[in-house]
Structures are given as structure tokens and as C-alpha cells.
Amino acid sequence: MDLQLTGKVAVITGGTVGIGLAVARGLAAEGAHLALCARDERRLRAVVHDLKTEFPVRVIGVAADVSALDGPAKLAGAVTAEFGGADILINNAGTGSDETILTAPDERWQAYWDLHVMAAVRLARAIAPGMKARGGGVILHNASICATQPLGYEPIYNVTKAALVMFSKCLANELIGDNIRVNAVNPGLVMTPDWQKTAKALTAGTDRSWEDYLQGIADDNAPIGRFADPAEIADLFVFLCSPRAGYVVGSTYYVDGGWLRTTT
Ligand code: NDP
């Protein structure tokens, strides 16, 4: 299937590892140019170098914190300077939390709100007008199954990801008239270095291997009995970016190995 993505310009927040990097690789393999954003400059430089070596596309890295007030503007400015604008925006940067509602201070709620919701709001304001001028585009939000089916230890993550899904729906309604399609993806368990780091820390000095610990999580939660490889999530993102998904507007797709226990 020709996904008709050759020469498109894609902006990916959190594109240096995990799902974001897999999406970057998937889009580059289809011939899209990339603008990756993350905070760790050293890792960003290395990833940009590797992608440029592997794929015949233009790749820039923008070191910025998308949760900061000026982060989205910095990213959008760099994209305009290099490419003149963007056709695709993937709001992917995000991270889990661990707290109780009764003990978490306001600052913690605000930090996750800024990372999961305001970054997407500010990037829409900064990038969508240019997309419209180019004739249209695609904006995708990487939320989580936790937006619908909460995990007990991370209420702030659950709440802010649920807000991101609703934001995605509202933005879809507002932008489809400009030929900009907005959708969201809710992954389940995805094997990233972060999961492995946590598993290693929790099993250090115990009889249990970190691999066995992660298998236990998969067995307990995902009927498929395993974590997803990031590329399995990225493939859906890449398809949703394509004009071949031209009638997909304002939807949220679960990629969770059967973990969601309801029909919605
Ligand atoms: P990782 O922790 O592996 O990667 C996160 C990426 O985001 C990194 O590139 C990181 O780079 C970047 N990032 C984090 N914070 C910021 C920030 N403030 N500004 C700019 N960049 C930032 O994440 P995953 O691949 O696991 O997850 C990606 C998304 O998918 C997240 O939104 C997550 O909530 C969601 N998700 C993940 C699941 C999983 O099982 N892994 C399941 C469901 C949803 P740097 O640190 O250099 O800034």
C-alpha cells in the first residue's frame, strides 16, 4: 500500500526513544522528513545522526521542553525555519506518574497538565495555521488506555490522558474544516527502555529476573500475554498520518492486546 507520505514534514515530540522513535522510523521509512523534539540534547543529536544515516530524508532535532511555556513556540519556530511548516504533528511526549490524590500537591497536577494537555494545546496553536496554509495535515495524540481504564497508582496520569483524548476530539471538530484530521491512539503495555529500567530496579537483589517481572505484568493485564513492540504501535500512527486514512476524524484507537475490558 502506498501511504503517500513521501516528502511530508512530520513533527514528533518525544521522538528520541520508545514509541516516538518508532513512529519517527516508520515515517522516515515512508519518505517523510522529520523534526524531533526532546530535552536530552546528547541523545537527540545521536538519534538525528542515526536516522539521517539510515534514511534518505531530512531530520532536525529541537532541544526543548514541550511542557514549558516557550517550548512549543521554540519547536514550531525551528520547524518553520527548516521546512517552512509541517504536514504532520505527533504529540507523543509524556510519562507515567505515581501518587495518591490526597497527598499529591497542586504543582504535581500542574506539571502533568502542562506536559500532557497544554503542550498539545500550544502546539496546535503554533503549528495548525501553517498546516492549513499548506492545504491540510494530520495531528495525532498519543494518550493511553489509562485515559479510559485507570491504573490505581497513577491518578494524575489517568486524568491528564483522559483530558488529552477529549482535547483531541474537540480539536478534530475545530480543524476538519481546514482539512486537518485529528485523532488519538491509546496504547496498552509497550516495551520501552523505561519499563525495563523500572523492572530492573524493582527486581535488583531479589530472586526474580526483570524479564519475569515484566512477563508477570503482561500476564496479569494483557490477554495477548505480552508487551507490544513500539513498532507495533508506530504502524498505526503511520497509517493514520496517511491520506489512505482520509475518512478517520476525531477517533481514538486502542492498541492494547485486548487489555481494555469494555467495548468502548
Ligand atoms: P519514553 O519514556 O520511552 O520516551 C518519552 C519521550 O518523550 C522521550 O523522547 C523523552 O525525551 C520525551 N519527553 C519527555 N518529556 C518531555 C518534555 N517535557 N519535553 C520534550 N520531550 C519530552 O516514553 P514511551 O515511548 O513509553 O511513551 C511515549 C508516550 O506513549 C507517552 O505519552 C506515554 O504516556 C504513552 N504511553 C506509553 C505506554 C508504554 O507502555 N510505554 C503505554 C501507553 C501510553 P527527553 O527525556 O530527552 O525529553
mmCIF file of C-alpha atoms and ligand atoms in Angstrom:
data_model
loop_
_atom_site.group_PDB
_atom_site.id
_atom_site.type_symbol
_atom_site.label_atom_id
_atom_site.label_comp_id
_atom_site.label_asym_id
_atom_site.label_seq_id
_atom_site.Cartn_x
_atom_site.Cartn_y
_atom_site.Cartn_z
ATOM 1 C CA MET A 1 0.000 0.000 0.000
ATOM 2 C CA ASP A 2 1.447 3.379 -0.976
ATOM 3 C CA LEU A 3 0.917 5.594 2.059
ATOM 4 C CA GLN A 4 1.626 8.751 0.066
ATOM 5 C CA LEU A 5 3.848 10.225 2.757
ATOM 6 C CA THR A 6 6.968 10.901 0.688
ATOM 7 C CA GLY A 7 8.209 14.449 1.215
ATOM 8 C CA LYS A 8 5.758 15.247 4.033
ATOM 9 C CA VAL A 9 7.159 17.050 7.089
ATOM 10 C CA ALA A 10 6.432 15.376 10.433
ATOM 11 C CA VAL A 11 6.981 16.895 13.878
ATOM 12 C CA ILE A 12 7.290 14.339 16.682
ATOM 13 C CA THR A 13 7.537 15.303 20.350
ATOM 14 C CA GLY A 14 9.484 12.780 22.386
ATOM 15 C CA GLY A 15 10.913 11.247 19.231
ATOM 16 C CA THR A 16 14.186 10.009 20.686
ATOM 17 C CA VAL A 17 13.204 6.700 22.309
ATOM 18 C CA GLY A 18 10.300 4.298 22.752
ATOM 19 C CA ILE A 19 7.089 4.827 20.790
ATOM 20 C CA GLY A 20 8.108 8.265 19.467
ATOM 21 C CA LEU A 21 11.326 6.924 17.970
ATOM 22 C CA ALA A 22 9.433 4.004 16.412
ATOM 23 C CA VAL A 23 6.982 6.468 14.831
ATOM 24 C CA ALA A 24 9.919 8.544 13.573
ATOM 25 C CA ARG A 25 11.484 5.477 11.989
ATOM 26 C CA GLY A 26 8.163 4.407 10.485
ATOM 27 C CA LEU A 27 7.548 7.816 8.918
ATOM 28 C CA ALA A 28 11.145 8.125 7.673
ATOM 29 C CA ALA A 29 10.816 4.696 6.040
ATOM 30 C CA GLU A 30 7.833 6.150 4.129
ATOM 31 C CA GLY A 31 9.950 9.108 2.977
ATOM 32 C CA ALA A 32 8.744 11.774 5.422
ATOM 33 C CA HIS A 33 11.122 14.460 6.706
ATOM 34 C CA LEU A 34 11.369 14.717 10.477
ATOM 35 C CA ALA A 35 11.595 17.301 13.243
ATOM 36 C CA LEU A 36 12.180 15.567 16.580
ATOM 37 C CA CYS A 37 11.831 17.279 19.933
ATOM 38 C CA ALA A 38 13.164 16.153 23.318
ATOM 39 C CA ARG A 39 15.024 17.642 26.274
ATOM 40 C CA ASP A 40 18.162 15.484 26.385
ATOM 41 C CA GLU A 41 20.368 17.134 23.740
ATOM 42 C CA ARG A 42 23.010 14.438 23.628
ATOM 43 C CA ARG A 43 20.512 11.664 22.931
ATOM 44 C CA LEU A 44 18.680 13.889 20.457
ATOM 45 C CA ARG A 45 21.883 14.544 18.470
ATOM 46 C CA ALA A 46 22.692 10.821 18.372
ATOM 47 C CA VAL A 47 19.190 9.855 17.192
ATOM 48 C CA VAL A 48 19.146 12.541 14.496
ATOM 49 C CA HIS A 49 22.524 11.314 13.249
ATOM 50 C CA ASP A 50 21.370 7.676 13.177
ATOM 51 C CA LEU A 51 18.120 8.458 11.351
ATOM 52 C CA LYS A 52 19.910 10.598 8.758
ATOM 53 C CA THR A 53 22.362 7.772 8.185
ATOM 54 C CA GLU A 54 19.637 5.174 7.800
ATOM 55 C CA PHE A 55 17.036 7.062 5.759
ATOM 56 C CA PRO A 56 17.335 9.462 2.790
ATOM 57 C CA VAL A 57 15.231 12.163 4.467
ATOM 58 C CA ARG A 58 15.929 15.479 6.208
ATOM 59 C CA VAL A 59 15.957 15.259 10.005
ATOM 60 C CA ILE A 60 16.347 18.030 12.579
ATOM 61 C CA GLY A 61 16.429 17.819 16.353
ATOM 62 C CA VAL A 62 14.996 20.583 18.524
ATOM 63 C CA ALA A 63 16.017 20.517 22.182
ATOM 64 C CA ALA A 64 13.005 21.851 24.057
ATOM 65 C CA ASP A 65 10.710 21.062 26.971
ATOM 66 C CA VAL A 66 7.211 20.927 25.473
ATOM 67 C CA SER A 67 5.646 21.379 28.910
ATOM 68 C CA ALA A 68 7.334 24.765 29.333
ATOM 69 C CA LEU A 69 5.573 27.934 28.228
ATOM 70 C CA ASP A 70 8.127 28.658 25.496
ATOM 71 C CA GLY A 71 8.843 25.045 24.426
ATOM 72 C CA PRO A 72 6.129 24.647 21.752
ATOM 73 C CA ALA A 73 6.960 28.057 20.206
ATOM 74 C CA LYS A 74 10.649 27.118 20.049
ATOM 75 C CA LEU A 75 9.795 23.845 18.303
ATOM 76 C CA ALA A 76 7.386 25.478 15.852
ATOM 77 C CA GLY A 77 9.912 28.223 15.073
ATOM 78 C CA ALA A 78 12.634 25.697 14.260
ATOM 79 C CA VAL A 79 10.251 23.731 12.024
ATOM 80 C CA THR A 80 9.250 26.865 10.106
ATOM 81 C CA ALA A 81 12.896 27.901 9.700
ATOM 82 C CA GLU A 82 13.953 24.492 8.342
ATOM 83 C CA PHE A 83 10.889 23.281 6.426
ATOM 84 C CA GLY A 84 8.540 26.264 6.100
ATOM 85 C CA GLY A 85 5.887 24.419 8.126
ATOM 86 C CA ALA A 86 4.630 20.921 8.935
ATOM 87 C CA ASP A 87 2.133 18.445 7.471
ATOM 88 C CA ILE A 88 2.049 16.098 10.467
ATOM 89 C CA LEU A 89 2.221 16.703 14.221
ATOM 90 C CA ILE A 90 2.579 13.787 16.638
ATOM 91 C CA ASN A 91 2.050 14.801 20.269
ATOM 92 C CA ASN A 92 3.800 11.892 21.935
ATOM 93 C CA ALA A 93 5.931 13.227 24.816
ATOM 94 C CA GLY A 94 4.595 12.038 28.134
ATOM 95 C CA THR A 95 5.331 9.932 31.161
ATOM 96 C CA GLY A 96 3.657 7.929 33.908
ATOM 97 C CA SER A 97 3.057 9.141 37.457
ATOM 98 C CA ASP A 98 2.846 7.604 40.915
ATOM 99 C CA GLU A 99 0.884 9.274 43.730
ATOM 100 C CA THR A 100 -2.324 9.409 45.687
ATOM 101 C CA ILE A 101 -4.882 12.138 45.159
ATOM 102 C CA LEU A 102 -4.902 13.094 48.822
ATOM 103 C CA THR A 103 -1.161 13.619 49.055
ATOM 104 C CA ALA A 104 -0.157 14.994 45.627
ATOM 105 C CA PRO A 105 0.366 18.787 45.687
ATOM 106 C CA ASP A 106 -1.080 21.207 43.139
ATOM 107 C CA GLU A 107 2.329 21.602 41.473
ATOM 108 C CA ARG A 108 2.345 17.937 40.515
ATOM 109 C CA TRP A 109 -1.079 18.150 38.888
ATOM 110 C CA GLN A 110 0.027 21.290 37.048
ATOM 111 C CA ALA A 111 3.234 19.713 35.738
ATOM 112 C CA TYR A 112 1.384 16.754 34.195
ATOM 113 C CA TRP A 113 -1.378 19.019 32.868
ATOM 114 C CA ASP A 114 1.295 21.119 31.155
ATOM 115 C CA LEU A 115 3.045 18.037 29.703
ATOM 116 C CA HIS A 116 0.038 16.017 28.538
ATOM 117 C CA VAL A 117 -2.512 18.727 27.701
ATOM 118 C CA MET A 118 -1.081 22.253 27.401
ATOM 119 C CA ALA A 119 1.796 21.090 25.205
ATOM 120 C CA ALA A 120 -0.785 19.765 22.719
ATOM 121 C CA VAL A 121 -2.892 22.946 23.004
ATOM 122 C CA ARG A 122 0.107 25.227 22.433
ATOM 123 C CA LEU A 123 1.491 23.111 19.592
ATOM 124 C CA ALA A 124 -1.893 23.130 17.854
ATOM 125 C CA ARG A 125 -1.941 26.933 18.068
ATOM 126 C CA ALA A 126 1.642 27.174 16.838
ATOM 127 C CA ILE A 127 1.567 24.618 14.014
ATOM 128 C CA ALA A 128 -2.023 24.191 12.737
ATOM 129 C CA PRO A 129 -2.264 27.594 10.978
ATOM 130 C CA GLY A 130 0.787 26.688 8.872
ATOM 131 C CA MET A 131 -0.724 23.267 8.142
ATOM 132 C CA LYS A 132 -3.891 24.951 6.921
ATOM 133 C CA ALA A 133 -1.809 27.195 4.642
ATOM 134 C CA ARG A 134 -0.184 24.054 3.162
ATOM 135 C CA GLY A 135 -3.623 22.649 2.312
ATOM 136 C CA GLY A 136 -4.220 20.478 5.379
ATOM 137 C CA GLY A 137 -2.500 17.948 7.598
ATOM 138 C CA VAL A 138 -2.717 15.436 10.419
ATOM 139 C CA ILE A 139 -2.413 15.803 14.191
ATOM 140 C CA LEU A 140 -2.176 12.671 16.349
ATOM 141 C CA HIS A 141 -2.195 12.411 20.133
ATOM 142 C CA ASN A 142 -0.539 9.549 21.959
ATOM 143 C CA ALA A 143 -2.722 9.132 25.048
ATOM 144 C CA SER A 144 -3.058 5.762 26.833
ATOM 145 C CA ILE A 145 -5.502 3.015 27.687
ATOM 146 C CA CYS A 146 -5.354 4.663 31.134
ATOM 147 C CA ALA A 147 -7.432 7.518 29.707
ATOM 148 C CA THR A 148 -10.362 5.089 29.920
ATOM 149 C CA GLN A 149 -9.271 2.258 32.205
ATOM 150 C CA PRO A 150 -7.279 3.801 35.065
ATOM 151 C CA LEU A 151 -4.321 2.243 36.846
ATOM 152 C CA GLY A 152 -4.610 2.737 40.605
ATOM 153 C CA TYR A 153 -1.143 4.089 41.280
ATOM 154 C CA GLU A 154 -1.218 6.935 38.750
ATOM 155 C CA PRO A 155 -4.383 9.054 39.075
ATOM 156 C CA ILE A 156 -2.739 12.181 37.673
ATOM 157 C CA TYR A 157 -1.600 10.274 34.584
ATOM 158 C CA ASN A 158 -5.097 8.802 34.121
ATOM 159 C CA VAL A 159 -6.831 12.171 34.467
ATOM 160 C CA THR A 160 -4.493 14.152 32.206
ATOM 161 C CA LYS A 161 -4.510 11.459 29.494
ATOM 162 C CA ALA A 162 -8.323 11.402 29.608
ATOM 163 C CA ALA A 163 -8.243 15.175 29.131
ATOM 164 C CA LEU A 164 -5.897 14.756 26.171
ATOM 165 C CA VAL A 165 -8.355 12.377 24.474
ATOM 166 C CA MET A 166 -11.185 14.895 24.911
ATOM 167 C CA PHE A 167 -8.924 17.684 23.663
ATOM 168 C CA SER A 168 -8.191 15.567 20.593
ATOM 169 C CA LYS A 169 -11.920 15.197 19.898
ATOM 170 C CA CYS A 170 -12.584 18.921 20.311
ATOM 171 C CA LEU A 171 -9.607 19.865 18.124
ATOM 172 C CA ALA A 172 -10.804 17.415 15.457
ATOM 173 C CA ASN A 173 -14.153 19.201 15.289
ATOM 174 C CA GLU A 174 -12.474 22.592 15.074
ATOM 175 C CA LEU A 175 -9.915 21.727 12.388
ATOM 176 C CA ILE A 176 -11.578 19.305 9.977
ATOM 177 C CA GLY A 177 -12.942 22.256 8.014
ATOM 178 C CA ASP A 178 -9.315 23.183 7.307
ATOM 179 C CA ASN A 179 -8.614 19.648 6.047
ATOM 180 C CA ILE A 180 -6.642 18.811 9.193
ATOM 181 C CA ARG A 181 -7.516 15.381 10.566
ATOM 182 C CA VAL A 182 -7.039 14.936 14.331
ATOM 183 C CA ASN A 183 -7.110 11.553 16.073
ATOM 184 C CA ALA A 184 -5.764 9.814 19.180
ATOM 185 C CA VAL A 185 -4.181 6.454 19.948
ATOM 186 C CA ASN A 186 -4.473 4.653 23.300
ATOM 187 C CA PRO A 187 -1.660 2.110 23.645
ATOM 188 C CA GLY A 188 -1.614 -0.596 26.313
ATOM 189 C CA LEU A 189 1.651 -2.144 27.507
ATOM 190 C CA VAL A 190 4.526 -1.149 25.246
ATOM 191 C CA MET A 191 8.068 -2.413 25.859
ATOM 192 C CA THR A 192 10.270 0.650 26.231
ATOM 193 C CA PRO A 193 13.633 1.153 27.977
ATOM 194 C CA ASP A 194 11.748 2.876 30.791
ATOM 195 C CA TRP A 195 9.723 -0.253 31.620
ATOM 196 C CA GLN A 196 12.939 -2.284 31.579
ATOM 197 C CA LYS A 197 14.706 0.194 33.857
ATOM 198 C CA THR A 198 11.847 0.079 36.359
ATOM 199 C CA ALA A 199 11.717 -3.724 36.265
ATOM 200 C CA LYS A 200 15.480 -3.963 36.832
ATOM 201 C CA ALA A 201 15.262 -1.571 39.776
ATOM 202 C CA LEU A 202 12.353 -3.446 41.364
ATOM 203 C CA THR A 203 13.951 -6.892 40.989
ATOM 204 C CA ALA A 204 17.547 -5.942 41.889
ATOM 205 C CA GLY A 205 18.727 -8.134 44.751
ATOM 206 C CA THR A 206 15.715 -10.461 44.511
ATOM 207 C CA ASP A 207 15.391 -14.000 43.134
ATOM 208 C CA ARG A 208 13.163 -12.790 40.311
ATOM 209 C CA SER A 209 14.547 -11.709 36.917
ATOM 210 C CA TRP A 210 13.396 -8.406 35.426
ATOM 211 C CA GLU A 211 12.171 -10.277 32.376
ATOM 212 C CA ASP A 212 9.995 -12.480 34.575
ATOM 213 C CA TYR A 213 8.657 -9.414 36.397
ATOM 214 C CA LEU A 214 7.571 -7.835 33.085
ATOM 215 C CA GLN A 215 6.072 -11.109 31.872
ATOM 216 C CA GLY A 216 4.022 -11.152 35.075
ATOM 217 C CA ILE A 217 2.656 -7.684 34.277
ATOM 218 C CA ALA A 218 1.752 -8.796 30.764
ATOM 219 C CA ASP A 219 0.107 -11.986 32.037
ATOM 220 C CA ASP A 220 -1.886 -10.073 34.655
ATOM 221 C CA ASN A 221 -3.152 -7.391 32.255
ATOM 222 C CA ALA A 222 -2.993 -8.092 28.550
ATOM 223 C CA PRO A 223 -4.939 -11.123 27.276
ATOM 224 C CA ILE A 224 -2.392 -11.389 24.467
ATOM 225 C CA GLY A 225 0.164 -12.249 27.150
ATOM 226 C CA ARG A 226 2.967 -9.911 26.130
ATOM 227 C CA PHE A 227 4.018 -6.287 25.758
ATOM 228 C CA ALA A 228 3.780 -4.642 22.344
ATOM 229 C CA ASP A 229 6.919 -3.788 20.466
ATOM 230 C CA PRO A 230 6.959 0.013 19.874
ATOM 231 C CA ALA A 231 6.911 -0.656 16.124
ATOM 232 C CA GLU A 232 3.502 -2.342 16.505
ATOM 233 C CA ILE A 233 2.101 0.926 17.870
ATOM 234 C CA ALA A 234 4.009 3.031 15.353
ATOM 235 C CA ASP A 235 2.486 1.213 12.384
ATOM 236 C CA LEU A 236 -0.971 2.507 13.332
ATOM 237 C CA PHE A 237 0.367 6.039 13.785
ATOM 238 C CA VAL A 238 1.966 5.923 10.336
ATOM 239 C CA PHE A 239 -1.247 4.670 8.733
ATOM 240 C CA LEU A 240 -3.301 7.376 10.472
ATOM 241 C CA CYS A 241 -0.869 10.001 9.076
ATOM 242 C CA SER A 242 -1.549 8.791 5.560
ATOM 243 C CA PRO A 243 -4.184 10.100 3.143
ATOM 244 C CA ARG A 244 -5.236 6.415 2.997
ATOM 245 C CA ALA A 245 -6.831 7.119 6.414
ATOM 246 C CA GLY A 246 -8.603 10.146 4.919
ATOM 247 C CA TYR A 247 -12.025 9.451 6.493
ATOM 248 C CA VAL A 248 -10.634 8.906 10.020
ATOM 249 C CA VAL A 249 -11.512 12.020 12.027
ATOM 250 C CA GLY A 250 -11.920 12.598 15.768
ATOM 251 C CA SER A 251 -11.441 8.951 16.701
ATOM 252 C CA THR A 252 -9.436 7.190 19.405
ATOM 253 C CA TYR A 253 -7.902 3.799 18.693
ATOM 254 C CA TYR A 254 -6.839 1.240 21.294
ATOM 255 C CA VAL A 255 -3.765 -0.875 20.612
ATOM 256 C CA ASP A 256 -3.660 -2.901 23.790
ATOM 257 C CA GLY A 257 -3.515 -6.649 23.178
ATOM 258 C CA GLY A 258 -7.078 -6.981 24.482
ATOM 259 C CA TRP A 259 -6.436 -5.218 27.812
ATOM 260 C CA LEU A 260 -9.461 -2.887 27.630
ATOM 261 C CA ARG A 261 -12.272 -4.637 29.498
ATOM 262 C CA THR A 262 -15.138 -2.743 27.886
ATOM 263 C CA THR A 263 -16.416 -2.239 24.350
ATOM 264 C CA THR A 264 -15.571 1.473 24.129
HETATM 265 P P1 NDP B 1 9.627 7.114 26.850
HETATM 266 O O1 NDP B 1 9.782 7.493 28.278
HETATM 267 O O2 NDP B 1 10.322 5.909 26.329
HETATM 268 O O3 NDP B 1 10.030 8.384 25.930
HETATM 269 C C1 NDP B 1 9.479 9.631 26.186
HETATM 270 C C2 NDP B 1 9.987 10.602 25.139
HETATM 271 O O4 NDP B 1 9.440 11.889 25.415
HETATM 272 C C3 NDP B 1 11.486 10.778 25.155
HETATM 273 O O5 NDP B 1 11.952 11.078 23.848
HETATM 274 C C4 NDP B 1 11.678 12.000 26.069
HETATM 275 O O6 NDP B 1 12.926 12.612 25.811
HETATM 276 C C5 NDP B 1 10.472 12.834 25.624
HETATM 277 N N1 NDP B 1 9.988 13.786 26.614
HETATM 278 C C6 NDP B 1 9.530 13.521 27.865
HETATM 279 N N2 NDP B 1 9.175 14.649 28.470
HETATM 280 C C7 NDP B 1 9.392 15.660 27.584
HETATM 281 C C8 NDP B 1 9.221 17.060 27.632
HETATM 282 N N3 NDP B 1 8.764 17.674 28.723
HETATM 283 N N4 NDP B 1 9.531 17.788 26.533
HETATM 284 C C9 NDP B 1 10.018 17.185 25.414
HETATM 285 N N5 NDP B 1 10.194 15.854 25.315
HETATM 286 C C10 NDP B 1 9.889 15.115 26.400
HETATM 287 O O7 NDP B 1 8.076 7.045 26.569
HETATM 288 P P2 NDP B 1 7.168 5.928 25.846
HETATM 289 O O8 NDP B 1 7.659 5.685 24.469
HETATM 290 O O9 NDP B 1 6.973 4.829 26.794
HETATM 291 O O10 NDP B 1 5.800 6.734 25.795
HETATM 292 C C11 NDP B 1 5.510 7.687 24.804
HETATM 293 C C12 NDP B 1 4.078 8.141 25.024
HETATM 294 O O11 NDP B 1 3.232 6.999 24.988
HETATM 295 C C13 NDP B 1 3.851 8.816 26.369
HETATM 296 O O12 NDP B 1 2.976 9.896 26.215
HETATM 297 C C14 NDP B 1 3.225 7.721 27.207
HETATM 298 O O13 NDP B 1 2.387 8.229 28.202
HETATM 299 C C15 NDP B 1 2.442 6.961 26.155
HETATM 300 N N6 NDP B 1 2.182 5.560 26.517
HETATM 301 C C16 NDP B 1 3.210 4.692 26.777
HETATM 302 C C17 NDP B 1 2.925 3.366 27.109
HETATM 303 C C18 NDP B 1 4.010 2.359 27.409
HETATM 304 O O14 NDP B 1 3.682 1.256 27.884
HETATM 305 N N7 NDP B 1 5.274 2.646 27.160
HETATM 306 C C19 NDP B 1 1.546 2.899 27.197
HETATM 307 C C20 NDP B 1 0.553 3.900 26.899
HETATM 308 C C21 NDP B 1 0.874 5.178 26.569
HETATM 309 P P3 NDP B 1 13.675 13.537 26.922
HETATM 310 O O15 NDP B 1 13.615 12.789 28.213
HETATM 311 O O16 NDP B 1 15.037 13.723 26.359
HETATM 312 O O17 NDP B 1 12.899 14.811 26.957
#
